[in-house]
Amino acid sequence: MSTPPNQSDDDVQRCRRERIATSLAFENLGVYGFDSSTNFQKTFSNYPLVILARLCRKAIGRSPNSRRYILRNLEGIITDGEMLLVLGRPGSGCTTLLKTLAGDTYGLHVDSASRLNYQGNSLTEVHKHPRGDYVYLPESDVHFHHLTVAQTSGFASRARSSVESKSIEGITESLYLQHTLHTKIGNHVIRGISGGERKRASIAEILVGASRLQCWDNSTRGLDSANALRFVQTLRSSAREAGTVAVATLYQVSEDIYNCFDKVMILYEGREIFYGSTTDAKAYFTDLGFLCPKRSTTADFLCSITDPVQRMIDQNSGNEVPRTSEEFARRWVASIEREKLMIEIQDYEHEYPCDRTKLKRQSRQGLSSFLLDSPSSYKLDMFKEIHLCTVRAFQRLFQDLTPPISGIVGNVIISVILGSMFYNMPRDTSSFFGRGVLLFFTILTNTLLASFEGVQLWDHRPIVERHYRFAFYHRSAEAIASMLCDLPNKILLTAGFNIPFYFLANMRRTPAAFLTFYLFAFTSLLTGSMLYRTIGAMSRTLTASIAPGSDFILLLVIYTGFVLPVPSMHPWLRWFGYLNPVGYAFESLMINEFDGIQFPCASFVPDGPGYTNTTSYQRTCWSTGATTGSDIVEGRSYLAATFHYYPEHLWRNLGILIGFMRSKGDVLIFKKPQSRKARAMDDQEAQRSEGAVPGSYNVPSTDKDTNEYHGDPNFQKATFVWDDLNYNIKTEKGWLRLLDDVEGWIEPGTVTALMGESGAGKTTLLNVLANRAGVGVVGGEMVVDARFQNDGFARKVGYAQQQDLATSTATVKETLIFNARLRQPQRYTDAEKLAYVEEVLEKLEMSEFADAVVGVQGEGLNIEQRKRVTIGIELAARPELLLFLDEPTSGLDSDTAWSVCRLLRKLADAGQAILCTIHQPSGTIFEMFDKLLFIQQGRSIYFGEIGPGSRTVVEYFKRNGIADCAPDANPAEWLMTITGRAEDVALTRDWPHIWATSPERQQIKESLVERKRRLRASASDVPQSGSRTKFASTYLQQLHQVTKRNFEQDWRTPAYLYSKLFLALGASLINGFSFYMSANSLQGVQNQIFSVFLLFTLHSSLVQLIMPQFLERRVLYELTERPSRTYRWDVFILSNVISEIPSQTVLAIIQFITWYYPVGMYRNALSTHALNERSGLMCLLLWSYMLFSSTFSQMVATVMPDAATGINISSLLYTLSLIFCGVLVAPDALPRFWIFMYRSTPITYFINAMVSTGIAGVSVNCSAEEIVRFDPPLGQTCGSYLQDYVVRVGGTLLNPSALRQCQLCPVSTTDNVIARIGVFYHDRWRDLGISLVYSVINVIGALVLYWAFRVPKGARHTN
């Protein structure tokens, strides 16, 4: 559309910016995704087909028949200062609507007929508009774990600073986060704030950002009812004062929260069935013929309308009541309420037309001056963004110093060791190889020091992407800030590594030479950092970046010019040398070290007895670059002859290096056989993979009168009592008491609710009671029936944790079966265990997605389904005594929460003793509990019966001066409100003190005394019951099941296996064809030795794949499976070792085929008539090395806190092995102090066996450049002159009858060459055996280290 003559494009753009506001209207809104043929689980076998399908889909496009609608024909209008509540069951499309309104439509497709009007701007224009004004906050909380709450919120405030921004103090105070400001955010591994506090920190991050339209996706998940209400009240206040718009979808909405909203929208299978005022919604549906249950909140009633089982129909209604989503939508379209809505939308369209020819200038009132002046998404300019991100980067650095310190210390150690190995090298030709090795190792190490940055880059990427969507900063600003923050660390790294060995080894000791050396070393580190960052930025996943990155690094190493000199390079890969920054740096360092120096000759040919009086023309210096008749070798000549390096390239290479520094700084997935049964799924609600977003999905509720749970007749009923329970942990400031004199009990047949505000200590109490407190000091008494006080007690207690952790590649059913087989008592047969799993799936309404893969967030189960799986895992284990649940209804909708609590009630009625924390119970759910334990800041404020209609607990607080709970009020919310902190601190009551002095507590204490007496007496009255062993299954059963699961996990993680495959294949091909058919000349033999040596550099890449996989399994084991006594810790270690063997075996075979034959070592075997033996032995050696690599990686990983630190430590230890293996420094040249390292390092034996097997026993044929030429004494032939020398030293004389210009090849067989590095053919089989022993040592070391450092010794208990 053309611009009117009287209105320039600038005017249009200015008008567009002026019209940016917070009201919006939408009409005929439809959103769809595409069914994908690859919406099944990827495995190693089908992954190539998946890639092929993607390519075909991109080439020919998608079929219109695969389109699946998530939202259909939605309409609505929201004006300045209003709040809209979107209600619907999981799968109804609530999340998709919020994402669409916020412009976060990646992976979604908005129908072309849809109309979205953001006060005159279309959705397309909103995508171009400042993102920070339209934000969508998902359920998941993603933060830098080591930053504090104050640092996290303060960053958001400064990044979005404007006149509209709220002060961080006011926001944190309104969310009750003041006491957490200086506490780390943390996660499930790093100790930090509680889950509820973490959710509030996420909320604060948005609120301080002054966004205009905020879409909140179940943001009250994990919050108690009081904090949930405060959050919504804060939104209400912000909308009223700043004119912002808030759209939220919430589960378990209380009446007070519901009343804070202006409008409500009800979705049913993606269709709109009501939109209007919150005060009119209930009447609309009652007029349709539906009944609202007594004490049900309005929001629960509205959600129940979309549940065929939960909704209640007035049988006296004369109207035809709608039942399906289509019928509801038709009734809505024909309603008067919808007619009024359409009139509002039409008036809005008239006032704010999207037609550019009819634009009206709107008032600037309420708009930020920045928005009027700049079209940018960002509030700060680029320099301020970089400054802000740099400050945050240093905060992260100082909060987590372990990785950089471990890197610096490790490199200092390596440097000192290197310097001592080459200590005070002489300034003659004997140091040529040593100086070359040192400089090569230096430049290589400096380039690879930044390899761990790839892991960190991927750890931070989700957070950076989140902040980018919030328009906190440009992604380039964070990249630059990260590099700036790394500079001090890099300076210390290069100083720590380069300075010690430089002077210890007697490198060129002049100021100019040293400064030049340091400059190139530091530049190489920066270049390497940019290379790794570029590779990481170009890859979609961390795993996928390792194989190409490692193969690229191998090319850098080979074509540096040292291990494969320029004259030996083959033409097909010679071009890479011109693209190799390491090669340019190495050339400059060699020029810096050698140019301008004359080196005295250290070795002559011939030499020794009988040749002491020869003239200079009758002998030659045995060194490349030497000239006949001269006793010195010019450094410049040595460089030119050996490497083709020339002094004029020194500073040219620096410019080239600087140039290289530029760089780029939830669909359900089914196992393939069942994918045809899967209905299109929507939600987290439209989780997506490869842009495919299936349609709506509903899990049917089970009728409450069918499939009743009849209980387990084998339940062993037990009472559990705790009294004067204290729990203290040690912090930097001293001892901190988290629990203080808490008492209570749970008994068979009861469900006890554990309540308190976020951070009150509920999860801590559960951990202590379940004997899962790994550190600290526990005081007081915990008593259970004496017959259960044995090693089997812990496994008989079920504990559904707050974190929903499960194996991501397993299906829901497989996850439950795994736990059932290992945790159910052995008296049950396998068939009974499987039948019980089916029963649990049915009871938790998981049958329809039982074959769905658990997956990861965004690709797999949504949050509500994950919570069901977490509960199902514990129920499938058939806990015999107690069942603890930590927030089992968090993140669930009201109907699902009711279903879960109903199941708990049934379990209790069958004899189970249950204790669970609960945050936002409705009145009806709250009354399903028998007892209440209410704690505040780790201290009890009530324990006792809830009573009919909650009157018992209400009467207690009423007697202590609190107004009675209204008949229609929710008692749980009432309790949270009256015990919460008042705005006036003076009015806040000391409820722990009131409880401590109350007569009710005195009665509890008296009852506790009697109960403890009976429990202790039970030991003499009742024999020990059930299995007393710590684990329910046998050792072999555990090892079989866990190993099987690990195999399945690897097979179903094709990125992991294919990365290993292409890593080994690429490295072997590059190595093999770089050293293709190496000749048996002196240089050729040396090339073959280096080719073998380079094979062993593969470990540094394999560890980056194996270690994260191991640590991911360790997290699952230590957080869920170990505390529940699913299997032994040594089973965990051994199963990981065993599961790696098949893939490592395949890699060894691939390496053998793609390296051994291209290098040409098979020709040596043929010439010695030992092809079968040598080839077989070489294959075994490669297999042994692969076993060593995996077991060594796992041994180191057992005690590492994270992958980055583990990779650093592993690289340090492995580098020491490479240094002392005998290739870089021959054992005879090592200082005697270090000879023990040569003999103890495993790589020594791998190198010795492979070099002797591949090279030994073959004649050496010197090339023309390697032949030594000199004249014999006058009158003697060359043969007579050199006879004694050849007999004593060896070598091959090419012209024995000549009288001048003798031509001598100094070495006759390869045995002479490899003997210099301590390699002998007769030791090859012995060395193979020793190499296998090292793998066994690694496994034993992993077991010992894990037992010593990771197996919890338990919290200390005191009375």
mmCIF file of N, CA, C and O in Angstrom, residues 273 388 458 625 717 766 786 790 866 996 1077 1183 1201 1290:
data_model
loop_
_atom_site.group_PDB
_atom_site.id
_atom_site.type_symbol
_atom_site.label_atom_id
_atom_site.label_comp_id
_atom_site.label_asym_id
_atom_site.label_seq_id
_atom_site.Cartn_x
_atom_site.Cartn_y
_atom_site.Cartn_z
ATOM 1 N N ILE A 273 -15.852 -20.016 24.786
ATOM 2 C CA ILE A 273 -17.231 -20.270 25.195
ATOM 3 C C ILE A 273 -17.756 -19.161 26.111
ATOM 4 O O ILE A 273 -18.938 -19.171 26.461
ATOM 5 N N LEU A 388 26.470 -2.889 31.637
ATOM 6 C CA LEU A 388 25.577 -3.596 32.547
ATOM 7 C C LEU A 388 25.834 -5.097 32.504
ATOM 8 O O LEU A 388 25.916 -5.757 33.558
ATOM 9 N N TRP A 458 26.634 -22.814 26.187
ATOM 10 C CA TRP A 458 25.353 -23.501 26.089
ATOM 11 C C TRP A 458 24.587 -23.462 27.385
ATOM 12 O O TRP A 458 23.351 -23.459 27.385
ATOM 13 N N GLY A 625 69.511 -28.154 8.019
ATOM 14 C CA GLY A 625 69.992 -26.788 7.866
ATOM 15 C C GLY A 625 71.491 -26.656 7.994
ATOM 16 O O GLY A 625 72.024 -25.550 7.832
ATOM 17 N N LYS A 717 1.067 -51.045 58.276
ATOM 18 C CA LYS A 717 0.642 -49.810 58.916
ATOM 19 C C LYS A 717 1.646 -49.396 59.990
ATOM 20 O O LYS A 717 2.007 -50.184 60.854
ATOM 21 N N LEU A 766 10.235 -32.167 55.355
ATOM 22 C CA LEU A 766 10.035 -33.449 54.698
ATOM 23 C C LEU A 766 11.350 -34.184 54.501
ATOM 24 O O LEU A 766 11.435 -35.405 54.698
ATOM 25 N N ALA A 786 8.964 -49.844 66.302
ATOM 26 C CA ALA A 786 10.289 -50.453 66.418
ATOM 27 C C ALA A 786 10.501 -51.586 65.421
ATOM 28 O O ALA A 786 11.622 -51.846 65.002
ATOM 29 N N ASN A 790 14.805 -50.487 60.803
ATOM 30 C CA ASN A 790 15.888 -51.282 60.231
ATOM 31 C C ASN A 790 16.343 -50.635 58.939
ATOM 32 O O ASN A 790 15.855 -49.569 58.550
ATOM 33 N N ARG A 866 4.022 -33.878 33.881
ATOM 34 C CA ARG A 866 5.231 -34.261 34.619
ATOM 35 C C ARG A 866 4.917 -34.446 36.104
ATOM 36 O O ARG A 866 5.478 -35.326 36.766
ATOM 37 N N ALA A 996 3.321 -22.185 71.198
ATOM 38 C CA ALA A 996 4.174 -22.819 72.206
ATOM 39 C C ALA A 996 3.571 -22.742 73.605
ATOM 40 O O ALA A 996 3.819 -23.614 74.445
ATOM 41 N N MET A 1077 49.822 -42.870 3.575
ATOM 42 C CA MET A 1077 50.901 -43.708 3.052
ATOM 43 C C MET A 1077 52.276 -43.101 3.355
ATOM 44 O O MET A 1077 53.116 -42.899 2.464
ATOM 45 N N TRP A 1183 40.750 -50.576 20.842
ATOM 46 C CA TRP A 1183 39.614 -50.893 21.703
ATOM 47 C C TRP A 1183 39.963 -50.646 23.167
ATOM 48 O O TRP A 1183 39.164 -50.074 23.925
ATOM 49 N N PRO A 1201 31.854 -31.204 40.523
ATOM 50 C CA PRO A 1201 30.585 -30.510 40.767
ATOM 51 C C PRO A 1201 29.823 -30.183 39.503
ATOM 52 O O PRO A 1201 28.604 -30.072 39.517
ATOM 53 N N GLY A 1290 75.277 -47.861 13.374
ATOM 54 C CA GLY A 1290 74.246 -48.248 12.439
ATOM 55 C C GLY A 1290 74.134 -47.241 11.322
ATOM 56 O O GLY A 1290 74.821 -46.220 11.275
#
